């Protein structure tokens, strides 16, 4: 008799073609899910292989199907295509299907030995009578291995893409208590994690598998703009030091105007920099990304539209020339540094003027909001921004901002941020900043 672990490894190789698990976390999550004893919450960054955490265990259970809730038909299609290539039966029931297709799927699932192993459903579909009937029948004959909720942060109003239909899933959790549930998401704040457990009514105690938010190889610091003489020289001097052993850098700006200005002026003084923002023609924009990706130009200045799908691992620094609007954005954008695990640097240039213009914009949004839910969103944006201001204007470990936000224990930073490495120096800079602010 082979052990469970060997069995999982065998399926990993024969069905999915992987030689090993991608991480210990993936391995532990999969073993836990395989036991079917607890509801499981999994939070790992995009690309770390979350899908396998229900797909692999899903294959363990003969004659059982795993139901997967996913927010978008496009995502559903990707996953089904991926599984189909691996010769694993996966299908969907959705509004875009013809009735004969839909009936084929339903008939298969109602048969004694269904061939479908994974059924992908949007949360909207979950509320239909067709699906409810199907689910009743599957449960009656004990044919469900798991119910997985992908992109589970969609259930939370605190998240960035709230989908009201996700809220209905909690009812299903209550109705069918015996089926183990798995909730998966890329990054979730403490509030969102709490919401996922609460709204999906996950059975407690649930098992949690979560990539720690602390990135040891990132050094965070902050420079007050009013403490430096020449903006461009300051950036150039610092950036060149960080790039002396190779690699590349990103400078994030809030406006297209700033992006252009930085690229122009840095290039003029000898630090070649390309500009990237949504206002450029497609060809120009692609050209900029291409030049940077290929290493032809080491530095790119960009608005936050740059980054999706950027997977360069040797980004040695990320500069924020303007203060980000919230902790989530700052974590995500600065986190593009050091994906290769090597020492990298994240620097924020901060000024009260920038704070004023962002505050103004958020306030304008609130004033113009025509209903209470928009107003609520605006106020939340203001609260989130206030968190960034506090971060910038107080003597406090930079990494702790993130661990608090994600609900992780305080990290052993020691000297991985300016506040921990040289608190006296930072205190002086803060005193100077606050004094100038009084004038
Ligand atoms: P996530 O949902 O966390 O963003 P995915 O589940 O889409 O990630 O997986 C990302 C990629 O990693 C996929 O191409 C998948 O095939 C691959 N992958 C997953 N697990 C492993 C593994 N153990 N070994 C190698 N590649 C893996
Ligand atoms: Mg995924
Ligand atoms: Zn610190």
PDB file of C-alpha atoms and ligand atoms in Angstrom, residues 12 16 18-23 26 44-52 55 79 82 150-151 186, ligand 1:
ATOM      1  CA  UNK A  12       1.458  15.408  -9.656  1.00  0.00           C
ATOM      2  CA  UNK A  16       0.027  17.320 -14.281  1.00  0.00           C
ATOM      3  CA  UNK A  18       5.303  18.368 -12.621  1.00  0.00           C
ATOM      4  CA  UNK A  19       8.343  16.781 -10.987  1.00  0.00           C
ATOM      5  CA  UNK A  20       7.925  18.475  -7.627  1.00  0.00           C
ATOM      6  CA  UNK A  21       5.733  20.868  -5.733  1.00  0.00           C
ATOM      7  CA  UNK A  22       6.289  24.508  -6.449  1.00  0.00           C
ATOM      8  CA  UNK A  23       6.755  25.340  -2.784  1.00  0.00           C
ATOM      9  CA  UNK A  26       1.747  24.331  -2.042  1.00  0.00           C
ATOM     10  CA  UNK A  44      -0.487  32.868  -2.373  1.00  0.00           C
ATOM     11  CA  UNK A  45       0.674  35.387  -4.977  1.00  0.00           C
ATOM     12  CA  UNK A  46      -0.446  35.110  -8.572  1.00  0.00           C
ATOM     13  CA  UNK A  47       1.499  32.430 -10.396  1.00  0.00           C
ATOM     14  CA  UNK A  48       2.333  30.321  -7.343  1.00  0.00           C
ATOM     15  CA  UNK A  49       0.078  27.466  -8.379  1.00  0.00           C
ATOM     16  CA  UNK A  50      -3.060  27.833  -6.332  1.00  0.00           C
ATOM     17  CA  UNK A  51      -5.238  25.933  -8.797  1.00  0.00           C
ATOM     18  CA  UNK A  52      -3.277  22.757  -8.196  1.00  0.00           C
ATOM     19  CA  UNK A  55      -7.106  20.167  -8.845  1.00  0.00           C
ATOM     20  CA  UNK A  79      -8.715  26.721 -16.731  1.00  0.00           C
ATOM     21  CA  UNK A  82      -5.526  23.913 -19.408  1.00  0.00           C
ATOM     22  CA  UNK A 150     -11.372  30.914  -6.707  1.00  0.00           C
ATOM     23  CA  UNK A 151     -10.606  34.642  -6.402  1.00  0.00           C
ATOM     24  CA  UNK A 186      -3.831  36.123  -4.372  1.00  0.00           C
TER      25      UNK A 186
HETATM   26  P1  LIG B   1      -2.256  31.038  -9.347  1.00  0.00           P
HETATM   27  O1  LIG B   1      -3.693  30.610  -9.426  1.00  0.00           O
HETATM   28  O2  LIG B   1      -1.696  30.931  -7.972  1.00  0.00           O
HETATM   29  O3  LIG B   1      -2.019  32.388  -9.944  1.00  0.00           O
HETATM   30  P2  LIG B   1      -1.859  28.914 -11.239  1.00  0.00           P
HETATM   31  O4  LIG B   1      -2.601  27.852 -10.516  1.00  0.00           O
HETATM   32  O5  LIG B   1      -2.560  29.537 -12.386  1.00  0.00           O
HETATM   33  O6  LIG B   1      -1.380  30.030 -10.223  1.00  0.00           O
HETATM   34  O7  LIG B   1      -0.441  28.309 -11.683  1.00  0.00           O
HETATM   35  C1  LIG B   1       0.531  29.099 -12.274  1.00  0.00           C
HETATM   36  C2  LIG B   1       1.445  28.245 -13.112  1.00  0.00           C
HETATM   37  O8  LIG B   1       2.257  27.413 -12.299  1.00  0.00           O
HETATM   38  C3  LIG B   1       0.696  27.317 -14.058  1.00  0.00           C
HETATM   39  O9  LIG B   1       1.301  27.375 -15.307  1.00  0.00           O
HETATM   40  C4  LIG B   1       0.876  25.951 -13.417  1.00  0.00           C
HETATM   41  O10 LIG B   1       0.856  24.929 -14.385  1.00  0.00           O
HETATM   42  C5  LIG B   1       2.235  26.086 -12.787  1.00  0.00           C
HETATM   43  N1  LIG B   1       2.436  25.149 -11.656  1.00  0.00           N
HETATM   44  C6  LIG B   1       1.603  24.894 -10.645  1.00  0.00           C
HETATM   45  N2  LIG B   1       2.128  23.997  -9.790  1.00  0.00           N
HETATM   46  C7  LIG B   1       3.345  23.658 -10.289  1.00  0.00           C
HETATM   47  C8  LIG B   1       4.392  22.756  -9.865  1.00  0.00           C
HETATM   48  N3  LIG B   1       4.289  22.042  -8.734  1.00  0.00           N
HETATM   49  N4  LIG B   1       5.497  22.677 -10.635  1.00  0.00           N
HETATM   50  C9  LIG B   1       5.607  23.419 -11.749  1.00  0.00           C
HETATM   51  N5  LIG B   1       4.674  24.260 -12.203  1.00  0.00           N
HETATM   52  C10 LIG B   1       3.546  24.400 -11.484  1.00  0.00           C
END
